[in-house]
Tab-separated table of C-alpha atoms in Angstrom:
chain	number	residue	atom	x	y	z
A	1	MET	CA	79.853	123.652	130.963
A	2	PRO	CA	82.666	123.325	133.271
A	3	VAL	CA	84.526	127.108	133.661
A	4	LEU	CA	87.206	128.590	134.295
A	5	ALA	CA	87.175	131.878	136.783
A	6	VAL	CA	90.049	133.835	137.394
A	7	VAL	CA	90.760	137.911	138.775
A	8	VAL	CA	92.933	139.107	136.470
A	9	VAL	CA	95.073	142.288	137.873
A	10	GLU	CA	97.104	144.614	135.100
A	11	ILE	CA	100.208	146.738	134.927
A	12	PRO	CA	100.374	148.262	131.875
A	13	PHE	CA	103.289	150.048	130.236
A	14	ALA	CA	103.774	153.147	127.010
A	15	PRO	CA	102.496	153.826	125.449
A	16	VAL	CA	99.391	153.158	127.165
A	17	THR	CA	101.109	154.412	130.253
A	18	PRO	CA	104.502	156.376	130.934
A	19	LEU	CA	105.590	153.435	132.808
A	20	PRO	CA	108.299	151.644	130.432
A	21	GLU	CA	107.849	147.973	129.327
A	22	GLU	CA	110.656	146.402	131.723
A	23	HIS	CA	109.466	148.702	134.814
A	24	ALA	CA	105.985	147.249	134.052
A	25	ALA	CA	107.463	142.913	133.705
A	26	ARG	CA	109.981	144.002	137.421
A	27	ARG	CA	106.180	144.304	139.126
A	28	ALA	CA	104.124	141.977	137.812
A	29	GLU	CA	106.919	139.633	138.573
A	30	GLU	CA	107.694	140.867	141.727
A	31	ILE	CA	104.034	140.417	142.112
A	32	CYS	CA	103.505	136.909	141.444
A	33	THR	CA	106.863	135.602	143.381
A	34	HIS	CA	105.586	137.470	146.158
A	35	SER	CA	102.429	135.929	146.149
A	36	GLN	CA	103.776	132.499	146.183
A	37	LEU	CA	105.205	133.506	149.938
A	38	ASN	CA	102.085	135.391	151.185
A	39	ALA	CA	99.299	134.998	149.309
A	40	SER	CA	97.998	138.588	150.974
A	41	ALA	CA	100.489	140.437	148.403
A	42	PHE	CA	97.733	139.961	146.099
A	43	ASP	CA	95.429	141.309	147.261
A	44	VAL	CA	97.782	144.191	148.068
A	45	ALA	CA	98.161	144.543	144.613
A	46	VAL	CA	94.691	145.052	143.701
A	47	GLU	CA	94.630	147.920	145.685
A	48	GLU	CA	97.738	149.226	144.492
A	49	HIS	CA	97.113	149.015	140.764
A	50	CYS	CA	93.284	149.210	140.539
A	51	CYS	CA	90.931	147.896	138.569
A	52	PRO	CA	91.394	144.273	139.123
A	53	THR	CA	88.249	142.023	136.768
A	54	THR	CA	86.897	138.308	137.538
A	55	GLN	CA	86.426	136.671	134.606
A	56	ARG	CA	85.163	133.440	133.043
A	57	TRP	CA	86.026	131.101	131.150
A	58	PRO	CA	84.209	127.518	129.172
A	59	LEU	CA	87.447	125.339	130.032
A	60	ASP	CA	87.319	124.686	125.892
A	61	GLU	CA	87.366	128.610	124.744
A	62	LEU	CA	90.018	129.060	126.614
A	63	PRO	CA	92.606	131.885	124.855
A	64	ASP	CA	96.139	129.958	125.288
A	65	GLU	CA	97.024	133.050	127.078
A	66	LEU	CA	94.490	131.374	130.438
A	67	LEU	CA	95.772	127.673	129.294
A	68	GLY	CA	98.309	127.368	132.103
A	69	ALA	CA	96.105	128.566	135.241
A	70	LYS	CA	94.177	125.429	134.615
A	71	LEU	CA	96.240	124.397	136.504
A	72	LEU	CA	96.543	126.448	139.946
A	73	LYS	CA	94.688	125.387	142.259
A	74	ILE	CA	91.362	127.620	143.448
A	75	GLY	CA	93.077	130.417	145.407
A	76	ALA	CA	96.733	129.997	143.662
A	77	VAL	CA	98.193	132.884	141.625
A	78	ALA	CA	100.015	132.319	138.723
A	79	PRO	CA	103.883	132.030	139.316
A	80	SER	CA	104.597	134.438	136.690
A	81	PRO	CA	103.089	136.961	134.545
A	82	ILE	CA	101.014	136.942	131.309
A	83	LYS	CA	102.263	139.451	128.475
A	84	LEU	CA	99.628	141.394	126.537
A	85	ARG	CA	100.207	143.961	124.057
A	86	HIS	CA	100.401	146.296	126.161
A	87	SER	CA	100.315	144.933	129.599
A	88	PHE	CA	101.445	142.326	132.284
A	89	ALA	CA	98.836	140.258	133.938
A	90	VAL	CA	99.017	138.671	136.875
A	91	VAL	CA	96.293	136.114	137.630
A	92	ARG	CA	94.452	134.218	140.435
A	93	ARG	CA	92.242	130.910	139.910
A	94	VAL	CA	88.616	131.929	142.145
A	95	SER	CA	85.742	129.995	142.420
A	96	PRO	CA	83.646	130.492	139.317
A	97	ASP	CA	81.408	131.769	141.466
A	98	PHE	CA	83.498	133.997	142.528
A	99	ALA	CA	82.174	138.113	143.343
A	100	SER	CA	84.201	140.599	141.333
A	101	TYR	CA	85.942	143.162	142.675
A	102	PRO	CA	84.317	146.317	143.607
A	103	ALA	CA	86.376	149.165	142.190
A	104	PHE	CA	87.349	151.758	143.888
A	105	ASP	CA	84.755	150.510	146.497
A	106	LEU	CA	81.797	152.888	143.950
A	107	PRO	CA	78.301	151.655	145.576
A	108	SER	CA	77.726	150.080	142.253
A	109	PRO	CA	80.633	149.390	140.145
A	110	ALA	CA	80.543	149.493	136.151
A	111	ARG	CA	83.843	146.717	136.058
A	112	ALA	CA	81.738	143.390	135.860
A	113	ASP	CA	79.148	145.090	133.402
A	114	ILE	CA	81.754	146.420	131.584
A	115	ASP	CA	83.333	143.081	131.233
A	116	ALA	CA	79.717	141.493	129.773
A	117	ILE	CA	80.292	143.912	127.302
A	118	VAL	CA	83.913	143.310	126.160
A	119	ALA	CA	82.642	139.807	126.036
A	120	ASN	CA	79.678	139.704	124.410
A	121	SER	CA	81.547	142.062	121.370
A	122	THR	CA	83.509	141.797	118.701
A	123	GLY	CA	85.941	144.062	118.739
A	124	GLN	CA	83.997	146.801	115.730
A	125	GLY	CA	81.607	146.499	117.919
A	126	LEU	CA	82.948	147.248	120.624
A	127	ALA	CA	84.547	149.730	119.511
A	128	ALA	CA	81.358	151.488	118.805
A	129	GLU	CA	80.160	151.697	121.786
A	130	LEU	CA	83.599	152.706	122.774
A	131	ARG	CA	83.535	155.653	120.452
A	132	ALA	CA	79.785	156.555	121.672
A	133	LEU	CA	80.856	156.499	125.515
A	134	ALA	CA	83.908	158.814	124.839
A	135	GLU	CA	80.714	161.667	122.902
A	136	ALA	CA	79.071	161.075	126.474
A	137	VAL	CA	82.418	162.134	128.377
A	138	ARG	CA	82.894	165.164	125.835
A	139	ASP	CA	79.251	166.403	126.691
A	140	LEU	CA	79.439	166.305	130.928
A	141	ALA	CA	79.241	169.629	132.189
A	142	ALA	CA	81.153	168.639	135.579
A	143	LEU	CA	84.360	168.310	134.137
A	144	SER	CA	87.098	170.921	132.579
A	145	GLU	CA	86.615	171.096	129.317
A	146	ALA	CA	90.332	170.219	129.182
A	147	THR	CA	89.737	166.601	131.216
A	148	ARG	CA	86.721	165.433	129.015
A	149	ALA	CA	89.214	165.814	126.342
A	150	SER	CA	91.625	163.800	127.539
A	151	VAL	CA	89.787	161.115	129.111
A	152	ALA	CA	87.141	161.194	125.758
A	153	ASP	CA	90.799	160.805	123.465
A	154	ARG	CA	92.173	158.470	125.243
A	155	ILE	CA	88.509	156.427	124.998
A	156	VAL	CA	89.258	156.908	121.208
A	157	ASN	CA	92.090	155.663	121.304
A	158	LEU	CA	90.956	152.708	122.714
A	159	ALA	CA	88.524	151.864	120.634
A	160	GLY	CA	90.574	152.095	117.711
A	161	ARG	CA	93.149	149.123	119.239
A	162	VAL	CA	90.046	147.088	120.049
A	163	GLU	CA	88.762	147.500	116.656
A	164	VAL	CA	91.802	145.528	114.916
A	165	GLU	CA	92.387	143.181	118.137
A	166	SER	CA	90.841	139.804	116.424
A	167	ASP	CA	91.575	138.134	120.471
A	168	ALA	CA	88.550	138.875	123.328
A	169	PHE	CA	91.733	138.531	126.044
A	170	ARG	CA	93.514	141.164	124.804
A	171	ARG	CA	90.782	143.105	123.995
A	172	ARG	CA	90.305	143.215	127.758
A	173	GLY	CA	93.552	143.358	128.709
A	174	ALA	CA	93.438	147.315	126.835
A	175	VAL	CA	90.194	148.298	128.092
A	176	SER	CA	90.986	147.416	132.047
A	177	ALA	CA	94.671	149.131	131.369
A	178	THR	CA	92.810	152.414	129.869
A	179	TRP	CA	90.171	152.665	132.602
A	180	ALA	CA	92.836	151.837	135.377
A	181	GLN	CA	94.861	154.840	133.565
A	182	ILE	CA	92.351	157.182	133.840
A	183	ARG	CA	91.321	156.443	137.698
A	184	ARG	CA	94.800	157.020	138.192
A	185	GLU	CA	94.654	160.278	136.556
A	186	LEU	CA	92.300	162.015	137.806
A	187	SER	CA	90.508	163.630	141.688
A	188	GLU	CA	88.263	161.633	142.858
A	189	ALA	CA	85.473	164.232	142.327
A	190	ASP	CA	86.271	164.098	138.277
A	191	TYR	CA	86.436	160.213	138.319
A	192	ALA	CA	83.313	159.950	140.607
A	193	ALA	CA	81.736	162.296	136.984
A	194	ILE	CA	83.380	159.758	134.966
A	195	ASP	CA	81.956	156.072	136.851
A	196	ALA	CA	77.904	158.432	136.277
A	197	ALA	CA	78.998	158.488	132.222
A	198	ILE	CA	80.029	154.780	132.393
A	199	ASN	CA	77.232	153.336	134.530
A	200	ASP	CA	75.358	155.507	131.935
A	201	TRP	CA	76.860	153.826	129.219
A	202	VAL	CA	76.540	150.072	130.176
A	203	LYS	CA	72.823	149.997	131.415
A	204	SER	CA	71.960	151.746	127.450
A	205	ARG	CA	74.382	148.766	126.240
A	206	ILE	CA	74.049	145.755	128.540
A	207	LEU	CA	70.864	144.258	127.319
A	208	THR	CA	71.589	144.717	123.663
A	209	PRO	CA	75.332	143.875	123.597
A	210	GLN	CA	76.736	145.274	119.147
A	211	ARG	CA	78.183	142.490	118.227
């Protein structure tokens, strides 16, 4: 089956992050513009904004937001960003066998597996899984009580958003934006503890995704 593969980098804005929407839009537009002149600008954006995702879609199931990506050549970046509910997405078309970017140079990044859970879950199913993850975070002894509560509350808020979102592309966007914000707000040590919890959560659920 013909597949479209893209790498997506998102610039989240309020209320997911303190960044105003107009500032996020300007940054996303800058990345698109600079990437037309120099392809390495997209790679710089990957380093700056964290958590890029490689998404693969059957051509006959593309969400409306990605229809324009079919016109891109492999390796090309879209000339303008895509507006999602709480972020702007910058898209690069890649080969369908392109490997997902590693997240923060961790040895076993959970990002691609999280995408698999998102892709194979309804909004309600994903929300239930995220709430289970939030409870696991609340039990992490390696984190301070304040950090556990803050991260868990953010994940619960994310669950509430994806629960009512019918579009899978927007659910992916919400998850990616939340993960990026959590990463930026935590120390390396605290994020390592969160990442371990995420990996345990993924391993326990990826074989039986909830629908």
